[in-house]
Each structure stands twice: as structure tokens, then as C-alpha cells.
Coordinates of N, CA, C and O in Angstrom, one line a residue:
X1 N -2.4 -5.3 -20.3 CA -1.6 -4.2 -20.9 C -1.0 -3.3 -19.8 O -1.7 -3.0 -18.9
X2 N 0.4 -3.0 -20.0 CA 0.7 -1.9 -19.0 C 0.6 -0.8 -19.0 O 0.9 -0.1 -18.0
X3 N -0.1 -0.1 -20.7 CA -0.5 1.2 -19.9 C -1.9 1.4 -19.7 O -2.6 2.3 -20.2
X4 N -2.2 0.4 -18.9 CA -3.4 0.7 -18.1 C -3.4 2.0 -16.6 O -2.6 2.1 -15.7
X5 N -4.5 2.5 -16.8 CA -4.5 3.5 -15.6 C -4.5 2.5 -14.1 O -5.0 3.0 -13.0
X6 N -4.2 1.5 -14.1 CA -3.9 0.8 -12.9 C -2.4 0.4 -12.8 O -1.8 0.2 -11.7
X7 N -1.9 0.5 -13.9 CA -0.7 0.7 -13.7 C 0.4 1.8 -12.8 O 1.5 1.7 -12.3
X8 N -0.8 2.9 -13.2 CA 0.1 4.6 -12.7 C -0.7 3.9 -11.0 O 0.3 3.8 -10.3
X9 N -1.6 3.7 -10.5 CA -1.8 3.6 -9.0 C -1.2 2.7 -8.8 O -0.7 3.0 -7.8
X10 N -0.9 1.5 -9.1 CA 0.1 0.7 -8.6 C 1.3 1.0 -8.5 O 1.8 0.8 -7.4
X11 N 2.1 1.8 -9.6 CA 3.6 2.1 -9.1 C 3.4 3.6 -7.8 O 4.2 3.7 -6.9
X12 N 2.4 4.3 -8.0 CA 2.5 5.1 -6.9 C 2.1 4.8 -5.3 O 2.3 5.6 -4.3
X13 N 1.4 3.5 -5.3 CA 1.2 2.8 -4.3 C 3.0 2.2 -4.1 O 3.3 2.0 -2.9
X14 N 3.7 2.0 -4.8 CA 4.8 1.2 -4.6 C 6.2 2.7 -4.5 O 7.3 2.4 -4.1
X15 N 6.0 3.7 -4.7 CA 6.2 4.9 -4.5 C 6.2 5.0 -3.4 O 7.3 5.0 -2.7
X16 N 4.8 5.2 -2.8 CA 4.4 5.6 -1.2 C 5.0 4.4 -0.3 O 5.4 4.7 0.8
X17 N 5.0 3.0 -0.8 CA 5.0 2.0 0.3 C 6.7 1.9 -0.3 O 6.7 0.7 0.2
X18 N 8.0 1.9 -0.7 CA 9.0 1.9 -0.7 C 9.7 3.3 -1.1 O 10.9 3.1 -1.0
X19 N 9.6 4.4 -1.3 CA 10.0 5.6 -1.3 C 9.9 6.5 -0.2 O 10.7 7.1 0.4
X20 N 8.3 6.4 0.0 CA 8.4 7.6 1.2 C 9.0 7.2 2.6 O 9.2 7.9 3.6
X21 N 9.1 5.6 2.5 CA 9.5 5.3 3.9 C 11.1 5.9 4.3 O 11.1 6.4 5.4
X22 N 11.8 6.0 3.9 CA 12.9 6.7 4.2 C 13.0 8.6 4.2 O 13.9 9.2 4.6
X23 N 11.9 8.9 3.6 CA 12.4 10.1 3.7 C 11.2 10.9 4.6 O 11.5 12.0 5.1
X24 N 10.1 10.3 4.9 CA 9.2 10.8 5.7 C 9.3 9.9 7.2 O 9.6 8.7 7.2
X25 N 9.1 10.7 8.4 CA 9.4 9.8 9.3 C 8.5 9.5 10.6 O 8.0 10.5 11.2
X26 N 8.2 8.4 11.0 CA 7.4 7.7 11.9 C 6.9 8.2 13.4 O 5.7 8.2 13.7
X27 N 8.2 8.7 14.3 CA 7.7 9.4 14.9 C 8.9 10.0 15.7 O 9.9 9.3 15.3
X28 N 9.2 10.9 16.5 CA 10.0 11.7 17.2 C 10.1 11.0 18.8 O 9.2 10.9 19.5
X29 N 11.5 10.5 19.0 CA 11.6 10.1 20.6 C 11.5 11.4 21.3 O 11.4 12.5 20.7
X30 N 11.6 11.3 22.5 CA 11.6 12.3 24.0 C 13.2 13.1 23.1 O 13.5 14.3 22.6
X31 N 13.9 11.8 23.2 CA 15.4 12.5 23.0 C 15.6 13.6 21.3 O 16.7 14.2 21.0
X32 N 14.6 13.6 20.7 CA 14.5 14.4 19.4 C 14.8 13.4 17.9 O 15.0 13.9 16.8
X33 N 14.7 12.5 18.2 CA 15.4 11.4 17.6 C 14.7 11.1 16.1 O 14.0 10.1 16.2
X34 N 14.6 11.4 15.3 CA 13.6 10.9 14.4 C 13.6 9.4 13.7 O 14.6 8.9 13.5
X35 N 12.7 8.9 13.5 CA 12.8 7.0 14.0 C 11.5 6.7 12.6 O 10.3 6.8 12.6
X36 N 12.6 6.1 11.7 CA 11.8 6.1 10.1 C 11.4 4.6 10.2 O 11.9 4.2 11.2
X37 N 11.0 4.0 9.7 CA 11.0 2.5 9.2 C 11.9 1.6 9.1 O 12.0 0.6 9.7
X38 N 12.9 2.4 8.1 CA 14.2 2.3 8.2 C 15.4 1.2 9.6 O 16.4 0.4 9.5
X39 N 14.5 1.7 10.8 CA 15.4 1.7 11.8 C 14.6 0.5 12.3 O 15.3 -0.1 13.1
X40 N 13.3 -0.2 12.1 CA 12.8 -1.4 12.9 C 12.3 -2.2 11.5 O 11.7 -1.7 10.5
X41 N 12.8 -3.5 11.9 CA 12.9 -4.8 10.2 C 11.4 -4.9 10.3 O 11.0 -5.0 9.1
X42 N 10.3 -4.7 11.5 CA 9.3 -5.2 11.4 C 8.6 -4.2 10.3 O 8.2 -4.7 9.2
X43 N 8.7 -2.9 10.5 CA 8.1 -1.8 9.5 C 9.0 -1.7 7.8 O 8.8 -1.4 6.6
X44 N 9.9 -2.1 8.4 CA 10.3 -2.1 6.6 C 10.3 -3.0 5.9 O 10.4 -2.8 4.7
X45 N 10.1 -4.4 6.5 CA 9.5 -5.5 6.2 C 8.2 -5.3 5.4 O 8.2 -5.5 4.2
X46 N 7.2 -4.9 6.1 CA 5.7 -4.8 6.1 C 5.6 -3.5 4.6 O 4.6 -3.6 3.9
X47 N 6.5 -2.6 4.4 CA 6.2 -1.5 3.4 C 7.3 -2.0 2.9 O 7.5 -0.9 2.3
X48 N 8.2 -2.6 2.5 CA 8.9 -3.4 1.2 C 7.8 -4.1 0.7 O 7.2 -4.0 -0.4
X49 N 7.5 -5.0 1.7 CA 6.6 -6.4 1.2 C 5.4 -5.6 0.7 O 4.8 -6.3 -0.1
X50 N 4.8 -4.5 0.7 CA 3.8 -3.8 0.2 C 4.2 -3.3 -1.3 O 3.4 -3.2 -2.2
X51 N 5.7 -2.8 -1.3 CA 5.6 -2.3 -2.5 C 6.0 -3.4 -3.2 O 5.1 -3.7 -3.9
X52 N 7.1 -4.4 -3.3 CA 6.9 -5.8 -3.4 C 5.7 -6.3 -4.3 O 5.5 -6.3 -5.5
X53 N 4.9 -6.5 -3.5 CA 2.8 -7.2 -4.1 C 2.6 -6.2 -5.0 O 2.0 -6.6 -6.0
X54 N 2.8 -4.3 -5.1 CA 2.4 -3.5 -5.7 C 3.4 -4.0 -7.7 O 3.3 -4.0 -9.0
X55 N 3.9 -4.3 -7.0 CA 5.3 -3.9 -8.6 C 5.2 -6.1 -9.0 O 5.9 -6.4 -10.0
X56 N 4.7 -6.9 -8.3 CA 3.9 -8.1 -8.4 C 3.1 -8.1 -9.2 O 3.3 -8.7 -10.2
X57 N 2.0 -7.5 -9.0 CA 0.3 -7.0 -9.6 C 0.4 -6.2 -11.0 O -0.4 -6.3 -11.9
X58 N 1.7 -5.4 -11.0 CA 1.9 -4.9 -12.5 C 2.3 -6.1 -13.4 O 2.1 -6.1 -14.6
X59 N 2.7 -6.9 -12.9 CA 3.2 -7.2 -14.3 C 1.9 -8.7 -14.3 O 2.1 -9.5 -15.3
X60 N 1.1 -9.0 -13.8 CA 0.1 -10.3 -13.8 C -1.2 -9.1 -14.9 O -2.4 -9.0 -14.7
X61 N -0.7 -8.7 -15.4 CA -2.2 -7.9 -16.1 C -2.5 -8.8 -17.0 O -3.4 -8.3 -17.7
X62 N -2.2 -10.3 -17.4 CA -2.8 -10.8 -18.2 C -3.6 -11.8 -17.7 O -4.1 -12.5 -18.5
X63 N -4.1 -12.0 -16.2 CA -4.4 -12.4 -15.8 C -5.2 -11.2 -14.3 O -4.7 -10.9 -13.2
X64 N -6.6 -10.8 -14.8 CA -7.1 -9.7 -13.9 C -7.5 -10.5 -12.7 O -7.5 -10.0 -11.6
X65 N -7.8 -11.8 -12.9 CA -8.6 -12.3 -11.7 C -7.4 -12.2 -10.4 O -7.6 -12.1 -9.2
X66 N -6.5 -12.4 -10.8 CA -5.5 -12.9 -9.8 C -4.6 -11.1 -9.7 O -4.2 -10.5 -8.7
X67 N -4.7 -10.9 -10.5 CA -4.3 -8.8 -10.2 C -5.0 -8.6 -9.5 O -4.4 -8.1 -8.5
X68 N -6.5 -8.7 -9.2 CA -7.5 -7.9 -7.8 C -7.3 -8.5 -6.4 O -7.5 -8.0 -5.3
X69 N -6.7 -10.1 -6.7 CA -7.1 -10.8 -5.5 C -5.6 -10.2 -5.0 O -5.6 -9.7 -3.8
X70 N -4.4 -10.2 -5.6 CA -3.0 -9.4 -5.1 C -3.3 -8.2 -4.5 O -2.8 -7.8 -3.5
X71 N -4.6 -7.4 -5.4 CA -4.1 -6.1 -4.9 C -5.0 -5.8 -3.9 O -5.1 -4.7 -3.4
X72 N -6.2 -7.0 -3.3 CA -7.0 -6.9 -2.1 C -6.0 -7.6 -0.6 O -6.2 -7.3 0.6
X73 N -4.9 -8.5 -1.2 CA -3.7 -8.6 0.0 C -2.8 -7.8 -0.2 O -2.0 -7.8 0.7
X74 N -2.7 -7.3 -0.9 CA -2.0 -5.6 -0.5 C -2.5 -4.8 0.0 O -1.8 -3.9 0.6
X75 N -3.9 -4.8 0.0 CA -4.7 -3.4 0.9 C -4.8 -4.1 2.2 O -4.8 -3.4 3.2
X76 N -5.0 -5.4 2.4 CA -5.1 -6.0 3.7 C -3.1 -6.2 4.5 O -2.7 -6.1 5.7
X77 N -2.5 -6.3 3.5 CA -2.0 -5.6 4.1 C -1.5 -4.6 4.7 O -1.0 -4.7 5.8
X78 N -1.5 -3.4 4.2 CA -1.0 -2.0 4.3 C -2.2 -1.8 5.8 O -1.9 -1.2 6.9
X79 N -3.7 -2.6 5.5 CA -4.2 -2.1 7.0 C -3.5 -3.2 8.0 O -3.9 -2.7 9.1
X80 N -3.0 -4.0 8.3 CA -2.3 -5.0 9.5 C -1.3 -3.4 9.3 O -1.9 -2.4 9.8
X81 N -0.3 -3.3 8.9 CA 0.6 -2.0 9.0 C 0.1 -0.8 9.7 O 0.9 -0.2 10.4
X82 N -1.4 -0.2 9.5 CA -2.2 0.7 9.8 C -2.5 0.4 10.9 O -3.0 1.2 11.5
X83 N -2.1 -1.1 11.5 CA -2.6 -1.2 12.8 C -1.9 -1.6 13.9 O -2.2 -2.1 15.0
X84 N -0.6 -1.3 13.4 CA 0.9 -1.7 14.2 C 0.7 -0.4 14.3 O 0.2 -0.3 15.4
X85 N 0.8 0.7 13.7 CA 0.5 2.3 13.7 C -0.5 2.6 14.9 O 0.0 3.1 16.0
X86 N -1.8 2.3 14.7 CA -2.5 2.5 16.0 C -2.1 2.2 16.8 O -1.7 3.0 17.6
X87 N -2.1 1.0 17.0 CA -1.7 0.3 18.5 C -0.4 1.0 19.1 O -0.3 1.0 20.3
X88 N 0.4 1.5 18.5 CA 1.6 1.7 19.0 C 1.4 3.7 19.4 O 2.0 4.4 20.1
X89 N 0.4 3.9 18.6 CA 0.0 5.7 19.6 C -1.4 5.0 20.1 O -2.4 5.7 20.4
X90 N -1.3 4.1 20.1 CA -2.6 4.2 21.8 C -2.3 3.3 22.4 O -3.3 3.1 23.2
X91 N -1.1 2.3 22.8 CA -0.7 2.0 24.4 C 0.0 2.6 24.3 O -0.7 3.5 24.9
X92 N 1.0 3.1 24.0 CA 2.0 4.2 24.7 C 1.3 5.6 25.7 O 0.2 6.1 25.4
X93 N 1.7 5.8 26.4 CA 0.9 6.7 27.8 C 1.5 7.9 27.4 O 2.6 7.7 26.8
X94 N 1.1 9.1 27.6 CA 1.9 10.5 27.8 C 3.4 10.2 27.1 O 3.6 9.6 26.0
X95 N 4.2 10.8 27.7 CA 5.5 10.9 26.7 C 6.4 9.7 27.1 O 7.5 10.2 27.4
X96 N 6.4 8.4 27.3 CA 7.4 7.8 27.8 C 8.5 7.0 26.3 O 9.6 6.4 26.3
X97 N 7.6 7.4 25.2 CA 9.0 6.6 23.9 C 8.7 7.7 22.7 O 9.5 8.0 21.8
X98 N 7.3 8.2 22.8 CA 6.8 8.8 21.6 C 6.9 9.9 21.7 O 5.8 10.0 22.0
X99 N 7.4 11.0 21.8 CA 7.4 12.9 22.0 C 6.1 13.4 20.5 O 5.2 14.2 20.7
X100 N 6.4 12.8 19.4 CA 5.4 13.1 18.4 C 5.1 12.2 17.3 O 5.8 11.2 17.0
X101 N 4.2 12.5 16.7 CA 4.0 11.1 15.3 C 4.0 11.6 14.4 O 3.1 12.4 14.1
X102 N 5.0 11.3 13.6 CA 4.9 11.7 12.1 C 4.1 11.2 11.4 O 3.3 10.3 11.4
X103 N 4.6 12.6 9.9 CA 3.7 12.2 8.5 C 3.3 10.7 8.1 O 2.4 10.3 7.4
X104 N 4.6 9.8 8.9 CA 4.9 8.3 7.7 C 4.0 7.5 8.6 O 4.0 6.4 8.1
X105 N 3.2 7.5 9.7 CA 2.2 7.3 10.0 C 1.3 6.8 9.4 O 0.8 5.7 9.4
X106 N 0.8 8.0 8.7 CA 0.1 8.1 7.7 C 0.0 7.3 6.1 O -1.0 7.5 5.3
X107 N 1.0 6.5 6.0 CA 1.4 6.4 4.5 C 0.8 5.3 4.5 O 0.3 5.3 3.4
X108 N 0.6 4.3 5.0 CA -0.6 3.4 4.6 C -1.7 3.7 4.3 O -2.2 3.1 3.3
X109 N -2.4 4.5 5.0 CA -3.7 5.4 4.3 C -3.5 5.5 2.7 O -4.1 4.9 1.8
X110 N -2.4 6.3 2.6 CA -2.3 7.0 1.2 C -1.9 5.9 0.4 O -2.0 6.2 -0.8
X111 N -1.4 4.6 0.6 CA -1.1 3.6 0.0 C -2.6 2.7 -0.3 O -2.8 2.2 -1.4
X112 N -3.4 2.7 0.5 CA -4.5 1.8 0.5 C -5.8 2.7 -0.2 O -6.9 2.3 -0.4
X113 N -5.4 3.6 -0.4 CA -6.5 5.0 -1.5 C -5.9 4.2 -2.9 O -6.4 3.3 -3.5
X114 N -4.9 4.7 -3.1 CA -4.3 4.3 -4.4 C -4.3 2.8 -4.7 O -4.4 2.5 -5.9
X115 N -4.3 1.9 -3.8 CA -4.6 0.0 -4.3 C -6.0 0.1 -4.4 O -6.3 -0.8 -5.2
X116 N -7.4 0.8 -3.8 CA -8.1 0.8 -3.6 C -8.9 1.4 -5.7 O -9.7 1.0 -6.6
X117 N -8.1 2.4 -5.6 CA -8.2 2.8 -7.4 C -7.4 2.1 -8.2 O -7.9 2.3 -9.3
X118 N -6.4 1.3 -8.3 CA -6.4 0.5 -8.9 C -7.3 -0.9 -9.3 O -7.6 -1.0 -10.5
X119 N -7.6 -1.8 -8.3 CA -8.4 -2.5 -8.5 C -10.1 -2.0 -8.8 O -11.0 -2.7 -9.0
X120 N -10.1 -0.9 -8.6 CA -12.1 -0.4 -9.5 C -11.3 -0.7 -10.7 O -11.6 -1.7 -11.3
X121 N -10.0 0.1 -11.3 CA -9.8 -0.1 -12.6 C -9.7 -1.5 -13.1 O -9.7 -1.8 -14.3
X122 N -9.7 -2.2 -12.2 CA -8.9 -3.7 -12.6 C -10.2 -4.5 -12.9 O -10.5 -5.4 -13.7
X123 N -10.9 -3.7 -11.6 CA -12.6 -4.7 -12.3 C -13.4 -3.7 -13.4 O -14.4 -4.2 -13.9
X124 N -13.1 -2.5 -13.8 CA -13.6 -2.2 -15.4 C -13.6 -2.6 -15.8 O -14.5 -2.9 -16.5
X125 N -12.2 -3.0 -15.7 CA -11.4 -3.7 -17.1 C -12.3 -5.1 -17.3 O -12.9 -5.5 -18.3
X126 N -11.9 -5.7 -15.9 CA -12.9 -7.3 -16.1 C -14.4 -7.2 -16.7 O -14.9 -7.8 -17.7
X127 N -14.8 -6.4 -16.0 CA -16.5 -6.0 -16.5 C -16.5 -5.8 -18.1 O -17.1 -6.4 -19.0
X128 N -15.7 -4.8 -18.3 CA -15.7 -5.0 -20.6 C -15.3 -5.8 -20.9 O -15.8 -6.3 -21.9
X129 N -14.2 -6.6 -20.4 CA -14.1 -7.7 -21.8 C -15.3 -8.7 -21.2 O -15.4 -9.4 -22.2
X130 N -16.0 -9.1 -20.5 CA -16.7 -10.0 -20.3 C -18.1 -9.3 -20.9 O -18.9 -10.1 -21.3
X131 N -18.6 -7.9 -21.1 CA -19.3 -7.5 -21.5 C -19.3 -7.6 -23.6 O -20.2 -7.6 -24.4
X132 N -17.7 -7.4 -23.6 CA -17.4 -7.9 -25.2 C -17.3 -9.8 -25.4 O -17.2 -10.3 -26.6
X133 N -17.5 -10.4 -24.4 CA -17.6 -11.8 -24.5 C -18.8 -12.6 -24.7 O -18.9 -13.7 -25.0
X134 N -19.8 -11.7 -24.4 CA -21.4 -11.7 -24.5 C -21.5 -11.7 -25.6 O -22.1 -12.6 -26.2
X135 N -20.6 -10.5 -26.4 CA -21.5 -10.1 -27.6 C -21.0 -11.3 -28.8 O -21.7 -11.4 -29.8
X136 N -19.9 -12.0 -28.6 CA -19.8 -13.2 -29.7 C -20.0 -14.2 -29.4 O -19.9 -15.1 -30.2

């Protein structure tokens, strides 16, 4: 069913992973430059294809088994994304590309909370009707 309360974390998971990438930004060059996702295929690749699997997983609700297993390679991905993020503010040395790191940094985090509440809902869901499958 789609108006399941996994529905509203999935599109706001697909919100955060295709919306905020353009308007929140990644990080600030020396030159003042502000440098979104937008501007490198690898990062907008990686949060398309995230909200992508998110707006995927809505519509398979008639099938939960395969809804959790999407939306546990959505969380595994959003962390490979979380770790192009690290890696990239910890080899970089003092100021030679990075001057500062933005909000959008962050937006995997906030993407992988919200896939993270989706799927508890998605295995409720599994746990009652298997718990109403008992009873006949």
C-alpha cells in the first residue's frame, strides 16, 4: 500500500538525495567558489542513483521482501557516498582545494536516518501480516 508511513521516509530520503543536492553545497574552494554535486558526475551520479533506489522501493510495496533488501542498497549506498565525503576532508592537507565543507556533506547522514526508518516500518509491516498468517 502506498500510504504506508514508509512511504513519507522514502520520498524524503529521495527529497534529501535528489533535491537538496543542488541547493545545499559540498564545499567552498580557496577561490570562494561554491562546488555542489551538481558540478562532479561522480557525486551526482551516486545521489541521483540514491534517490532513484528510494522512488524504486516505493512502488515494490507488494512485495516487502525485496522493499528492505532495496532499501538496505540504498543505505549501503548513501554510506560508499559518506565515504567519498570523508576521504576527500581527510587527504586533503590545510587549504590546498578545500577552504571549507559544507552542509551537503552531510546529506547522506540525513538520507541514511530516513532509509534506516523506512525499512523498521517495512519489517512491521512483514512481522503483522506473518503474525496474521499464523492465525489461519
Amino acid at each position: 500500500m502506498l500510504q504506508r508511513i514508509q512511504t513519507i521516509y522514502l520520498l524524503c530520503a529521495a527529497g534529501v538525495s535528489a533535491g537538496l543536492i543542488f541547493v545545499l553545497h559540498l564545499w567552498v574552494t580557496n577561490e570562494g567558489i561554491n562546488v555542489f554535486a551538481k558540478d562532479d558526475i561522480l557525486y551526482l551520479g551516486l545521489f541521483l542513483g540514491s534517490a532513484l533506489l528510494s522512488l524504486i522501493t516505493i512502488f515494490m510495496y507488494k512485495n516487502r521482501k525485496s522493499q528492505f533488501v532495496l532499501g538496505r542498497l540504498n543505505i549501503i549506498l548513501n554510506f560508499i557516498l559518506l565515504g567519498f565525503f570523508v576521504y576527500l576532508s581527510l587527504n586533503i592537507s590545510g587549504e590546498t582545494a578545500v577552504s571549507e565543507k559544507g552542509i551537503g556533506m552531510f546529506l547522506p547522514i540525513v538520507s541514511i536516518v530516513f532509509l534506516a526508518l523506512a525499512n523498521k516500518a517495512i519489517k512491521k509491516d512483514e512481522d503483522l501480516v506473518k503474525s496474521v498468517d499464523r492465525l489461519r
